[in-house]
């Protein structure tokens, strides 16, 4: 029987509400990983599971410190203790960010699956139990080897690079935009229909990187008539990178451009991203003189993570652009 480690971090999947019909107002971190797993005895039929509690709070509190701890623990189980897979229970609000960080930094080909729930563990028709069951099933599957970090929700398998939360409360919230799911977990097995093509995990140049301290990178959301003052406020704070969530193909107002040029002159890396949600941000001639990096189709929150890691190895915008073109 395959050995799967479950690392519990909190979130809705660990929460309780005052009644079974209360699905919004609940307290995160009420249940431990052991208490969650004990409610799913069927897990013992598909894997030999070991549970470790790492944190037990809202995923909004996740920082590079917690990401690094999860990375180290996952690699300990997979590489040192020779477990076959790792499942991480996580709050859904930032599950995609933790997943992408691990996707870029874990030196392993074995499955790492991140799972959460939209409804509290105590909720009527909670999705927590089946999501965890399917996540363990996926982590124990030979077909998941080499696919990078996966997010398992609502029977659907998503790649860490593309997945994002698209609805505040509905169960089908996690989507991978126009690129689609990697596959499904059904009662008769695990089924993949495509696989990630961008570099990740064991092939990543970041998989031996010290990630205890990463340079601060902020995201600025563009909008009609933006005056650039938010960008100027960031310049003296010590920020090392700015991701601009631009309109359309990563564009922004003329005043924002002036502020971004000021930031660039102060040595702050600038990445053009888009607030649209789908499509590539393509290099444009009008921005070439400024040394801005084009974020391809990464969402702003994913571009922030990649830029933080890139700044650990280079400050050269040409090399940073190569990294964004590769990952």
PDB file of C-alpha atoms in Angstrom:
ATOM      1  CA  UNK A   1       0.000   0.000   0.000  1.00  0.00           C
ATOM      2  CA  UNK A   2       1.277   3.459  -0.923  1.00  0.00           C
ATOM      3  CA  UNK A   3       2.467   5.753   1.897  1.00  0.00           C
ATOM      4  CA  UNK A   4       1.017   9.274   1.847  1.00  0.00           C
ATOM      5  CA  UNK A   5       1.852  12.067   4.299  1.00  0.00           C
ATOM      6  CA  UNK A   6      -0.862  14.615   5.069  1.00  0.00           C
ATOM      7  CA  UNK A   7       0.350  18.049   6.174  1.00  0.00           C
ATOM      8  CA  UNK A   8      -2.470  20.042   7.774  1.00  0.00           C
ATOM      9  CA  UNK A   9      -2.388  23.858   7.685  1.00  0.00           C
ATOM     10  CA  UNK A  10      -5.898  25.037   8.548  1.00  0.00           C
ATOM     11  CA  UNK A  11      -8.400  26.933   6.423  1.00  0.00           C
ATOM     12  CA  UNK A  12     -12.090  26.253   5.795  1.00  0.00           C
ATOM     13  CA  UNK A  13     -11.393  22.541   5.663  1.00  0.00           C
ATOM     14  CA  UNK A  14     -10.488  22.725   9.380  1.00  0.00           C
ATOM     15  CA  UNK A  15     -13.384  24.958  10.384  1.00  0.00           C
ATOM     16  CA  UNK A  16     -16.590  24.644  12.381  1.00  0.00           C
ATOM     17  CA  UNK A  17     -19.804  26.678  12.393  1.00  0.00           C
ATOM     18  CA  UNK A  18     -22.613  26.964  14.918  1.00  0.00           C
ATOM     19  CA  UNK A  19     -24.989  24.926  12.773  1.00  0.00           C
ATOM     20  CA  UNK A  20     -24.831  22.496   9.852  1.00  0.00           C
ATOM     21  CA  UNK A  21     -26.612  25.002   7.608  1.00  0.00           C
ATOM     22  CA  UNK A  22     -24.138  27.814   8.324  1.00  0.00           C
ATOM     23  CA  UNK A  23     -21.684  27.743   5.402  1.00  0.00           C
ATOM     24  CA  UNK A  24     -20.179  31.247   5.555  1.00  0.00           C
ATOM     25  CA  UNK A  25     -19.646  32.255   9.183  1.00  0.00           C
ATOM     26  CA  UNK A  26     -17.276  29.734  10.721  1.00  0.00           C
ATOM     27  CA  UNK A  27     -14.055  29.507  12.686  1.00  0.00           C
ATOM     28  CA  UNK A  28     -10.963  28.310  10.845  1.00  0.00           C
ATOM     29  CA  UNK A  29      -8.518  26.045  12.661  1.00  0.00           C
ATOM     30  CA  UNK A  30     -11.130  24.369  14.860  1.00  0.00           C
ATOM     31  CA  UNK A  31     -10.197  20.827  13.827  1.00  0.00           C
ATOM     32  CA  UNK A  32      -6.721  19.317  13.666  1.00  0.00           C
ATOM     33  CA  UNK A  33      -5.509  17.198  10.809  1.00  0.00           C
ATOM     34  CA  UNK A  34      -5.988  14.058  12.899  1.00  0.00           C
ATOM     35  CA  UNK A  35      -9.587  14.985  13.641  1.00  0.00           C
ATOM     36  CA  UNK A  36     -10.295  15.572   9.954  1.00  0.00           C
ATOM     37  CA  UNK A  37      -8.713  12.288   8.871  1.00  0.00           C
ATOM     38  CA  UNK A  38     -10.501  10.323  11.595  1.00  0.00           C
ATOM     39  CA  UNK A  39     -13.787  11.335   9.949  1.00  0.00           C
ATOM     40  CA  UNK A  40     -12.674   9.621   6.723  1.00  0.00           C
ATOM     41  CA  UNK A  41     -11.919   5.975   7.646  1.00  0.00           C
ATOM     42  CA  UNK A  42     -12.071   5.052   3.952  1.00  0.00           C
ATOM     43  CA  UNK A  43      -8.619   6.601   3.531  1.00  0.00           C
ATOM     44  CA  UNK A  44      -7.085   3.526   5.151  1.00  0.00           C
ATOM     45  CA  UNK A  45      -8.349   1.477   2.220  1.00  0.00           C
ATOM     46  CA  UNK A  46      -6.352   3.427  -0.387  1.00  0.00           C
ATOM     47  CA  UNK A  47      -3.132   4.431   1.415  1.00  0.00           C
ATOM     48  CA  UNK A  48      -1.072   4.185   4.557  1.00  0.00           C
ATOM     49  CA  UNK A  49      -1.504   7.763   5.786  1.00  0.00           C
ATOM     50  CA  UNK A  50       0.560   9.738   8.275  1.00  0.00           C
ATOM     51  CA  UNK A  51      -0.732  13.103   9.531  1.00  0.00           C
ATOM     52  CA  UNK A  52       1.344  16.053  10.713  1.00  0.00           C
ATOM     53  CA  UNK A  53      -0.027  19.407  11.843  1.00  0.00           C
ATOM     54  CA  UNK A  54       2.148  22.247  10.554  1.00  0.00           C
ATOM     55  CA  UNK A  55      -0.051  25.308  11.177  1.00  0.00           C
ATOM     56  CA  UNK A  56      -3.753  25.792  11.857  1.00  0.00           C
ATOM     57  CA  UNK A  57      -4.869  29.209  10.688  1.00  0.00           C
ATOM     58  CA  UNK A  58      -6.382  31.076   7.759  1.00  0.00           C
ATOM     59  CA  UNK A  59      -4.464  30.786   4.495  1.00  0.00           C
ATOM     60  CA  UNK A  60      -4.387  34.593   4.334  1.00  0.00           C
ATOM     61  CA  UNK A  61      -1.632  34.420   6.967  1.00  0.00           C
ATOM     62  CA  UNK A  62       0.692  32.360   4.735  1.00  0.00           C
ATOM     63  CA  UNK A  63       4.108  33.919   4.098  1.00  0.00           C
ATOM     64  CA  UNK A  64       7.355  32.754   2.525  1.00  0.00           C
ATOM     65  CA  UNK A  65       8.297  31.391   5.956  1.00  0.00           C
ATOM     66  CA  UNK A  66       5.299  29.027   6.043  1.00  0.00           C
ATOM     67  CA  UNK A  67       5.808  28.117   2.383  1.00  0.00           C
ATOM     68  CA  UNK A  68       9.403  27.171   3.119  1.00  0.00           C
ATOM     69  CA  UNK A  69       8.395  25.034   6.097  1.00  0.00           C
ATOM     70  CA  UNK A  70       5.873  23.178   3.934  1.00  0.00           C
ATOM     71  CA  UNK A  71       8.493  22.711   1.239  1.00  0.00           C
ATOM     72  CA  UNK A  72      11.013  21.277   3.715  1.00  0.00           C
ATOM     73  CA  UNK A  73       8.458  18.952   5.319  1.00  0.00           C
ATOM     74  CA  UNK A  74       7.158  17.699   1.968  1.00  0.00           C
ATOM     75  CA  UNK A  75      10.690  16.961   0.758  1.00  0.00           C
ATOM     76  CA  UNK A  76      11.523  15.270   4.078  1.00  0.00           C
ATOM     77  CA  UNK A  77       8.672  12.800   3.640  1.00  0.00           C
ATOM     78  CA  UNK A  78       9.231  12.240  -0.063  1.00  0.00           C
ATOM     79  CA  UNK A  79      13.021  12.191  -0.337  1.00  0.00           C
ATOM     80  CA  UNK A  80      14.221  11.134   3.100  1.00  0.00           C
ATOM     81  CA  UNK A  81      11.413   8.922   4.419  1.00  0.00           C
ATOM     82  CA  UNK A  82      10.536   7.613   0.946  1.00  0.00           C
ATOM     83  CA  UNK A  83       6.805   8.320   1.107  1.00  0.00           C
ATOM     84  CA  UNK A  84       5.001   7.988  -2.216  1.00  0.00           C
ATOM     85  CA  UNK A  85       3.085  11.250  -2.053  1.00  0.00           C
ATOM     86  CA  UNK A  86       2.179  14.273   0.051  1.00  0.00           C
ATOM     87  CA  UNK A  87      -1.211  15.920   0.576  1.00  0.00           C
ATOM     88  CA  UNK A  88      -1.448  19.417   2.056  1.00  0.00           C
ATOM     89  CA  UNK A  89      -4.774  20.590   3.486  1.00  0.00           C
ATOM     90  CA  UNK A  90      -5.041  24.330   2.975  1.00  0.00           C
ATOM     91  CA  UNK A  91      -7.393  27.297   2.980  1.00  0.00           C
ATOM     92  CA  UNK A  92      -8.799  27.996  -0.463  1.00  0.00           C
ATOM     93  CA  UNK A  93      -8.176  31.763  -0.552  1.00  0.00           C
ATOM     94  CA  UNK A  94      -4.435  31.422  -1.221  1.00  0.00           C
ATOM     95  CA  UNK A  95      -4.158  27.746  -2.115  1.00  0.00           C
ATOM     96  CA  UNK A  96      -3.004  28.655  -5.628  1.00  0.00           C
ATOM     97  CA  UNK A  97      -0.087  30.725  -4.304  1.00  0.00           C
ATOM     98  CA  UNK A  98       1.246  28.035  -1.980  1.00  0.00           C
ATOM     99  CA  UNK A  99       0.817  25.510  -4.780  1.00  0.00           C
ATOM    100  CA  UNK A 100       2.786  27.598  -7.298  1.00  0.00           C
ATOM    101  CA  UNK A 101       5.603  28.289  -4.830  1.00  0.00           C
ATOM    102  CA  UNK A 102       5.995  24.548  -4.202  1.00  0.00           C
ATOM    103  CA  UNK A 103       5.644  23.853  -7.935  1.00  0.00           C
ATOM    104  CA  UNK A 104       8.702  26.045  -8.534  1.00  0.00           C
ATOM    105  CA  UNK A 105      10.858  25.022  -5.575  1.00  0.00           C
ATOM    106  CA  UNK A 106      10.363  21.332  -4.715  1.00  0.00           C
ATOM    107  CA  UNK A 107      13.131  19.064  -5.957  1.00  0.00           C
ATOM    108  CA  UNK A 108      10.986  15.966  -6.399  1.00  0.00           C
ATOM    109  CA  UNK A 109       8.944  14.190  -9.039  1.00  0.00           C
ATOM    110  CA  UNK A 110       6.598  12.414  -6.627  1.00  0.00           C
ATOM    111  CA  UNK A 111       3.096  13.878  -6.283  1.00  0.00           C
ATOM    112  CA  UNK A 112       2.376  16.841  -4.039  1.00  0.00           C
ATOM    113  CA  UNK A 113      -1.362  17.510  -3.903  1.00  0.00           C
ATOM    114  CA  UNK A 114      -2.960  20.522  -2.227  1.00  0.00           C
ATOM    115  CA  UNK A 115      -6.586  20.315  -1.180  1.00  0.00           C
ATOM    116  CA  UNK A 116      -9.142  22.463   0.587  1.00  0.00           C
ATOM    117  CA  UNK A 117     -12.886  22.829   0.884  1.00  0.00           C
ATOM    118  CA  UNK A 118     -15.392  25.557   0.160  1.00  0.00           C
ATOM    119  CA  UNK A 119     -17.671  24.494   3.007  1.00  0.00           C
ATOM    120  CA  UNK A 120     -16.737  23.972   6.650  1.00  0.00           C
ATOM    121  CA  UNK A 121     -16.168  20.465   7.933  1.00  0.00           C
ATOM    122  CA  UNK A 122     -19.372  20.762   9.993  1.00  0.00           C
ATOM    123  CA  UNK A 123     -21.479  21.982   7.061  1.00  0.00           C
ATOM    124  CA  UNK A 124     -24.411  20.140   5.557  1.00  0.00           C
ATOM    125  CA  UNK A 125     -23.062  18.530   2.373  1.00  0.00           C
ATOM    126  CA  UNK A 126     -19.501  19.660   3.100  1.00  0.00           C
ATOM    127  CA  UNK A 127     -17.050  18.983   0.281  1.00  0.00           C
ATOM    128  CA  UNK A 128     -14.173  18.485   2.738  1.00  0.00           C
ATOM    129  CA  UNK A 129     -14.338  14.713   3.175  1.00  0.00           C
ATOM    130  CA  UNK A 130     -14.518  13.724  -0.490  1.00  0.00           C
ATOM    131  CA  UNK A 131     -11.917  16.321  -1.473  1.00  0.00           C
ATOM    132  CA  UNK A 132      -9.419  14.864   1.018  1.00  0.00           C
ATOM    133  CA  UNK A 133     -10.234  11.316  -0.052  1.00  0.00           C
ATOM    134  CA  UNK A 134      -9.658  12.196  -3.708  1.00  0.00           C
ATOM    135  CA  UNK A 135      -6.462  14.097  -2.871  1.00  0.00           C
ATOM    136  CA  UNK A 136      -4.975  11.050  -1.141  1.00  0.00           C
ATOM    137  CA  UNK A 137      -6.092   8.874  -4.042  1.00  0.00           C
ATOM    138  CA  UNK A 138      -4.338  11.254  -6.443  1.00  0.00           C
ATOM    139  CA  UNK A 139      -1.153  11.471  -4.339  1.00  0.00           C
ATOM    140  CA  UNK A 140      -0.971   7.668  -4.304  1.00  0.00           C
ATOM    141  CA  UNK A 141      -1.376   7.405  -8.080  1.00  0.00           C
ATOM    142  CA  UNK A 142       1.551   6.517 -10.351  1.00  0.00           C
ATOM    143  CA  UNK A 143      -0.091   8.646 -13.025  1.00  0.00           C
ATOM    144  CA  UNK A 144       0.476  11.776 -10.915  1.00  0.00           C
ATOM    145  CA  UNK A 145       4.262  11.321 -10.864  1.00  0.00           C
ATOM    146  CA  UNK A 146       6.102  14.053 -12.773  1.00  0.00           C
ATOM    147  CA  UNK A 147       3.051  16.315 -13.102  1.00  0.00           C
ATOM    148  CA  UNK A 148       4.305  18.900 -10.601  1.00  0.00           C
ATOM    149  CA  UNK A 149       2.208  20.253  -7.755  1.00  0.00           C
ATOM    150  CA  UNK A 150      -1.503  19.620  -8.205  1.00  0.00           C
ATOM    151  CA  UNK A 151      -4.637  21.187  -6.722  1.00  0.00           C
ATOM    152  CA  UNK A 152      -7.436  18.671  -6.146  1.00  0.00           C
ATOM    153  CA  UNK A 153     -10.922  20.087  -5.640  1.00  0.00           C
ATOM    154  CA  UNK A 154     -14.422  19.095  -6.750  1.00  0.00           C
ATOM    155  CA  UNK A 155     -13.125  15.879  -8.433  1.00  0.00           C
ATOM    156  CA  UNK A 156     -10.989  18.048 -10.747  1.00  0.00           C
ATOM    157  CA  UNK A 157      -7.189  18.059 -11.089  1.00  0.00           C
ATOM    158  CA  UNK A 158      -5.540  21.413 -11.766  1.00  0.00           C
ATOM    159  CA  UNK A 159      -1.909  22.358 -12.292  1.00  0.00           C
ATOM    160  CA  UNK A 160      -0.468  24.776  -9.734  1.00  0.00           C
ATOM    161  CA  UNK A 161       0.659  27.149 -12.491  1.00  0.00           C
ATOM    162  CA  UNK A 162      -2.751  27.857 -14.006  1.00  0.00           C
ATOM    163  CA  UNK A 163      -5.286  27.186 -11.270  1.00  0.00           C
ATOM    164  CA  UNK A 164      -7.130  30.044  -9.591  1.00  0.00           C
ATOM    165  CA  UNK A 165     -10.154  30.583  -7.408  1.00  0.00           C
ATOM    166  CA  UNK A 166     -12.955  31.992  -9.569  1.00  0.00           C
ATOM    167  CA  UNK A 167     -15.993  32.054  -7.302  1.00  0.00           C
ATOM    168  CA  UNK A 168     -16.366  33.159  -3.690  1.00  0.00           C
ATOM    169  CA  UNK A 169     -18.469  30.253  -2.418  1.00  0.00           C
ATOM    170  CA  UNK A 170     -19.377  27.729  -5.148  1.00  0.00           C
ATOM    171  CA  UNK A 171     -17.845  24.262  -5.143  1.00  0.00           C
ATOM    172  CA  UNK A 172     -16.605  24.514  -8.740  1.00  0.00           C
ATOM    173  CA  UNK A 173     -14.564  27.623  -7.889  1.00  0.00           C
ATOM    174  CA  UNK A 174     -11.133  26.282  -8.921  1.00  0.00           C
ATOM    175  CA  UNK A 175     -10.537  26.618 -12.644  1.00  0.00           C
ATOM    176  CA  UNK A 176      -7.532  26.784 -14.952  1.00  0.00           C
ATOM    177  CA  UNK A 177      -8.932  29.364 -17.298  1.00  0.00           C
ATOM    178  CA  UNK A 178      -9.065  28.575 -20.990  1.00  0.00           C
ATOM    179  CA  UNK A 179      -6.321  25.940 -20.651  1.00  0.00           C
ATOM    180  CA  UNK A 180      -8.557  23.646 -18.604  1.00  0.00           C
ATOM    181  CA  UNK A 181      -8.157  20.877 -16.064  1.00  0.00           C
ATOM    182  CA  UNK A 182      -5.413  18.271 -16.211  1.00  0.00           C
ATOM    183  CA  UNK A 183      -7.903  15.542 -15.432  1.00  0.00           C
ATOM    184  CA  UNK A 184     -10.337  14.062 -12.940  1.00  0.00           C
ATOM    185  CA  UNK A 185     -10.480  11.753  -9.948  1.00  0.00           C
ATOM    186  CA  UNK A 186     -13.517   9.503 -10.101  1.00  0.00           C
ATOM    187  CA  UNK A 187     -14.586   6.472  -8.112  1.00  0.00           C
ATOM    188  CA  UNK A 188     -12.971   4.172 -10.695  1.00  0.00           C
ATOM    189  CA  UNK A 189      -9.566   5.870 -10.765  1.00  0.00           C
ATOM    190  CA  UNK A 190      -7.365   8.858 -11.619  1.00  0.00           C
ATOM    191  CA  UNK A 191      -7.541  10.107 -15.203  1.00  0.00           C
ATOM    192  CA  UNK A 192      -5.202  12.649 -16.847  1.00  0.00           C
ATOM    193  CA  UNK A 193      -5.887  14.222 -20.247  1.00  0.00           C
ATOM    194  CA  UNK A 194      -3.007  16.703 -20.441  1.00  0.00           C
ATOM    195  CA  UNK A 195       0.139  17.581 -18.501  1.00  0.00           C
ATOM    196  CA  UNK A 196       2.124  20.724 -17.667  1.00  0.00           C
ATOM    197  CA  UNK A 197       4.750  21.689 -20.244  1.00  0.00           C
ATOM    198  CA  UNK A 198       6.484  24.562 -18.427  1.00  0.00           C
ATOM    199  CA  UNK A 199       9.475  23.696 -16.217  1.00  0.00           C
ATOM    200  CA  UNK A 200       8.672  22.788 -12.612  1.00  0.00           C
ATOM    201  CA  UNK A 201       9.751  20.857  -9.480  1.00  0.00           C
ATOM    202  CA  UNK A 202      12.697  18.527 -10.157  1.00  0.00           C
ATOM    203  CA  UNK A 203      13.743  20.473 -13.290  1.00  0.00           C
ATOM    204  CA  UNK A 204      13.362  23.939 -11.760  1.00  0.00           C
ATOM    205  CA  UNK A 205      16.430  26.133 -11.232  1.00  0.00           C
ATOM    206  CA  UNK A 206      14.845  27.231  -7.939  1.00  0.00           C
ATOM    207  CA  UNK A 207      14.642  23.789  -6.335  1.00  0.00           C
ATOM    208  CA  UNK A 208      17.846  24.222  -4.303  1.00  0.00           C
ATOM    209  CA  UNK A 209      17.242  27.881  -3.490  1.00  0.00           C
ATOM    210  CA  UNK A 210      17.248  29.205   0.074  1.00  0.00           C
ATOM    211  CA  UNK A 211      13.742  30.636   0.328  1.00  0.00           C
ATOM    212  CA  UNK A 212      13.750  31.627   4.006  1.00  0.00           C
ATOM    213  CA  UNK A 213      13.947  35.294   3.036  1.00  0.00           C
ATOM    214  CA  UNK A 214      12.628  36.547  -0.287  1.00  0.00           C
ATOM    215  CA  UNK A 215      12.774  40.106  -1.554  1.00  0.00           C
ATOM    216  CA  UNK A 216       9.483  41.986  -1.073  1.00  0.00           C
ATOM    217  CA  UNK A 217       7.368  42.265  -4.220  1.00  0.00           C
ATOM    218  CA  UNK A 218       4.068  44.134  -4.339  1.00  0.00           C
ATOM    219  CA  UNK A 219       1.108  44.047  -6.716  1.00  0.00           C
ATOM    220  CA  UNK A 220      -0.552  47.241  -7.977  1.00  0.00           C
ATOM    221  CA  UNK A 221      -3.965  46.973  -9.622  1.00  0.00           C
ATOM    222  CA  UNK A 222      -4.473  49.311 -12.559  1.00  0.00           C
ATOM    223  CA  UNK A 223      -7.752  51.035 -13.404  1.00  0.00           C
ATOM    224  CA  UNK A 224      -9.118  53.855 -15.536  1.00  0.00           C
ATOM    225  CA  UNK A 225      -7.469  57.164 -14.680  1.00  0.00           C
ATOM    226  CA  UNK A 226      -4.971  55.742 -12.158  1.00  0.00           C
ATOM    227  CA  UNK A 227      -2.577  58.510 -11.085  1.00  0.00           C
ATOM    228  CA  UNK A 228       0.437  56.378 -10.171  1.00  0.00           C
ATOM    229  CA  UNK A 229       0.523  57.499  -6.535  1.00  0.00           C
ATOM    230  CA  UNK A 230       0.234  53.940  -5.198  1.00  0.00           C
ATOM    231  CA  UNK A 231       3.385  53.076  -7.125  1.00  0.00           C
ATOM    232  CA  UNK A 232       5.218  56.149  -5.847  1.00  0.00           C
ATOM    233  CA  UNK A 233       4.232  55.242  -2.271  1.00  0.00           C
ATOM    234  CA  UNK A 234       5.954  51.883  -2.683  1.00  0.00           C
ATOM    235  CA  UNK A 235       9.298  53.223  -3.910  1.00  0.00           C
ATOM    236  CA  UNK A 236      10.723  54.299  -0.510  1.00  0.00           C
ATOM    237  CA  UNK A 237       9.463  51.181   1.341  1.00  0.00           C
ATOM    238  CA  UNK A 238      12.320  48.912   0.266  1.00  0.00           C
ATOM    239  CA  UNK A 239      10.238  46.948  -2.200  1.00  0.00           C
ATOM    240  CA  UNK A 240      12.397  45.155  -4.787  1.00  0.00           C
ATOM    241  CA  UNK A 241       9.748  44.370  -7.356  1.00  0.00           C
ATOM    242  CA  UNK A 242       6.355  45.579  -8.558  1.00  0.00           C
ATOM    243  CA  UNK A 243       3.853  43.525 -10.515  1.00  0.00           C
ATOM    244  CA  UNK A 244       1.414  45.799 -12.278  1.00  0.00           C
ATOM    245  CA  UNK A 245      -1.946  44.104 -12.862  1.00  0.00           C
ATOM    246  CA  UNK A 246      -2.623  46.062 -16.010  1.00  0.00           C
ATOM    247  CA  UNK A 247      -5.684  46.348 -18.175  1.00  0.00           C
ATOM    248  CA  UNK A 248      -6.035  44.229 -21.305  1.00  0.00           C
ATOM    249  CA  UNK A 249      -2.615  43.113 -22.505  1.00  0.00           C
ATOM    250  CA  UNK A 250      -0.862  44.516 -19.457  1.00  0.00           C
ATOM    251  CA  UNK A 251      -1.288  48.206 -20.130  1.00  0.00           C
ATOM    252  CA  UNK A 252      -1.698  51.108 -17.739  1.00  0.00           C
ATOM    253  CA  UNK A 253      -2.243  54.870 -17.653  1.00  0.00           C
ATOM    254  CA  UNK A 254       0.422  57.374 -18.721  1.00  0.00           C
ATOM    255  CA  UNK A 255       0.758  58.556 -15.107  1.00  0.00           C
ATOM    256  CA  UNK A 256       1.303  54.982 -13.936  1.00  0.00           C
ATOM    257  CA  UNK A 257       3.953  54.630 -16.626  1.00  0.00           C
ATOM    258  CA  UNK A 258       5.754  57.689 -15.262  1.00  0.00           C
ATOM    259  CA  UNK A 259       5.664  56.220 -11.753  1.00  0.00           C
ATOM    260  CA  UNK A 260       6.885  52.808 -12.947  1.00  0.00           C
ATOM    261  CA  UNK A 261       9.791  54.462 -14.760  1.00  0.00           C
ATOM    262  CA  UNK A 262      10.677  56.222 -11.492  1.00  0.00           C
ATOM    263  CA  UNK A 263      10.560  52.868  -9.694  1.00  0.00           C
ATOM    264  CA  UNK A 264      12.761  51.249 -12.326  1.00  0.00           C
ATOM    265  CA  UNK A 265      15.360  54.006 -11.936  1.00  0.00           C
ATOM    266  CA  UNK A 266      15.488  53.144  -8.231  1.00  0.00           C
ATOM    267  CA  UNK A 267      16.405  49.556  -9.100  1.00  0.00           C
ATOM    268  CA  UNK A 268      12.921  48.091  -8.647  1.00  0.00           C
ATOM    269  CA  UNK A 269      12.034  45.298 -11.062  1.00  0.00           C
ATOM    270  CA  UNK A 270       8.736  45.783 -12.908  1.00  0.00           C
ATOM    271  CA  UNK A 271       6.611  42.975 -14.346  1.00  0.00           C
ATOM    272  CA  UNK A 272       3.645  43.662 -16.588  1.00  0.00           C
ATOM    273  CA  UNK A 273       0.731  41.360 -15.826  1.00  0.00           C
ATOM    274  CA  UNK A 274      -2.980  41.548 -16.577  1.00  0.00           C
ATOM    275  CA  UNK A 275      -6.107  41.798 -14.490  1.00  0.00           C
ATOM    276  CA  UNK A 276      -8.138  40.068 -17.241  1.00  0.00           C
ATOM    277  CA  UNK A 277      -7.622  36.482 -16.061  1.00  0.00           C
ATOM    278  CA  UNK A 278      -6.817  34.838 -19.400  1.00  0.00           C
ATOM    279  CA  UNK A 279      -4.366  35.439 -22.207  1.00  0.00           C
ATOM    280  CA  UNK A 280      -0.719  36.415 -22.585  1.00  0.00           C
ATOM    281  CA  UNK A 281       0.951  39.707 -21.778  1.00  0.00           C
ATOM    282  CA  UNK A 282       3.190  40.029 -24.816  1.00  0.00           C
ATOM    283  CA  UNK A 283       6.322  42.211 -25.037  1.00  0.00           C
ATOM    284  CA  UNK A 284       5.469  45.536 -26.715  1.00  0.00           C
ATOM    285  CA  UNK A 285       7.802  47.983 -28.426  1.00  0.00           C
ATOM    286  CA  UNK A 286       6.452  50.939 -26.455  1.00  0.00           C
ATOM    287  CA  UNK A 287       7.697  49.399 -23.182  1.00  0.00           C
ATOM    288  CA  UNK A 288      11.045  48.014 -24.410  1.00  0.00           C
ATOM    289  CA  UNK A 289      13.099  51.137 -23.521  1.00  0.00           C
ATOM    290  CA  UNK A 290      12.129  50.803 -19.847  1.00  0.00           C
ATOM    291  CA  UNK A 291      13.247  47.225 -19.217  1.00  0.00           C
ATOM    292  CA  UNK A 292       9.845  46.031 -18.046  1.00  0.00           C
ATOM    293  CA  UNK A 293       9.313  42.271 -17.956  1.00  0.00           C
ATOM    294  CA  UNK A 294       6.279  40.731 -19.664  1.00  0.00           C
ATOM    295  CA  UNK A 295       4.486  38.273 -17.410  1.00  0.00           C
ATOM    296  CA  UNK A 296       3.147  35.967 -20.138  1.00  0.00           C
ATOM    297  CA  UNK A 297      -0.139  34.390 -18.959  1.00  0.00           C
ATOM    298  CA  UNK A 298       0.677  34.262 -15.241  1.00  0.00           C
ATOM    299  CA  UNK A 299      -1.923  35.825 -12.990  1.00  0.00           C
ATOM    300  CA  UNK A 300      -0.557  38.752 -10.937  1.00  0.00           C
ATOM    301  CA  UNK A 301      -0.356  36.705  -7.721  1.00  0.00           C
ATOM    302  CA  UNK A 302       1.610  33.992  -9.534  1.00  0.00           C
ATOM    303  CA  UNK A 303       3.854  36.556 -11.253  1.00  0.00           C
ATOM    304  CA  UNK A 304       4.691  37.961  -7.815  1.00  0.00           C
ATOM    305  CA  UNK A 305       5.934  34.566  -6.616  1.00  0.00           C
ATOM    306  CA  UNK A 306       8.033  33.934  -9.715  1.00  0.00           C
ATOM    307  CA  UNK A 307       9.555  37.418  -9.476  1.00  0.00           C
ATOM    308  CA  UNK A 308      10.438  36.918  -5.794  1.00  0.00           C
ATOM    309  CA  UNK A 309      12.287  33.731  -6.688  1.00  0.00           C
ATOM    310  CA  UNK A 310      13.896  35.243  -9.794  1.00  0.00           C
ATOM    311  CA  UNK A 311      15.299  38.139  -7.764  1.00  0.00           C
ATOM    312  CA  UNK A 312      17.178  35.612  -5.613  1.00  0.00           C
ATOM    313  CA  UNK A 313      19.288  34.658  -8.631  1.00  0.00           C
ATOM    314  CA  UNK A 314      19.422  37.763 -10.828  1.00  0.00           C
ATOM    315  CA  UNK A 315      18.566  41.459 -11.130  1.00  0.00           C
ATOM    316  CA  UNK A 316      19.034  41.512 -14.911  1.00  0.00           C
ATOM    317  CA  UNK A 317      15.688  42.205 -16.630  1.00  0.00           C
ATOM    318  CA  UNK A 318      16.751  40.192 -19.684  1.00  0.00           C
ATOM    319  CA  UNK A 319      17.402  37.140 -17.514  1.00  0.00           C
ATOM    320  CA  UNK A 320      14.190  37.711 -15.561  1.00  0.00           C
ATOM    321  CA  UNK A 321      12.315  37.815 -18.870  1.00  0.00           C
ATOM    322  CA  UNK A 322      13.900  34.470 -19.816  1.00  0.00           C
ATOM    323  CA  UNK A 323      12.664  33.045 -16.515  1.00  0.00           C
ATOM    324  CA  UNK A 324       9.119  34.250 -17.172  1.00  0.00           C
ATOM    325  CA  UNK A 325       9.272  32.793 -20.679  1.00  0.00           C
ATOM    326  CA  UNK A 326      10.417  29.445 -19.239  1.00  0.00           C
ATOM    327  CA  UNK A 327       8.292  28.954 -16.121  1.00  0.00           C
TER     328      UNK A 327
END
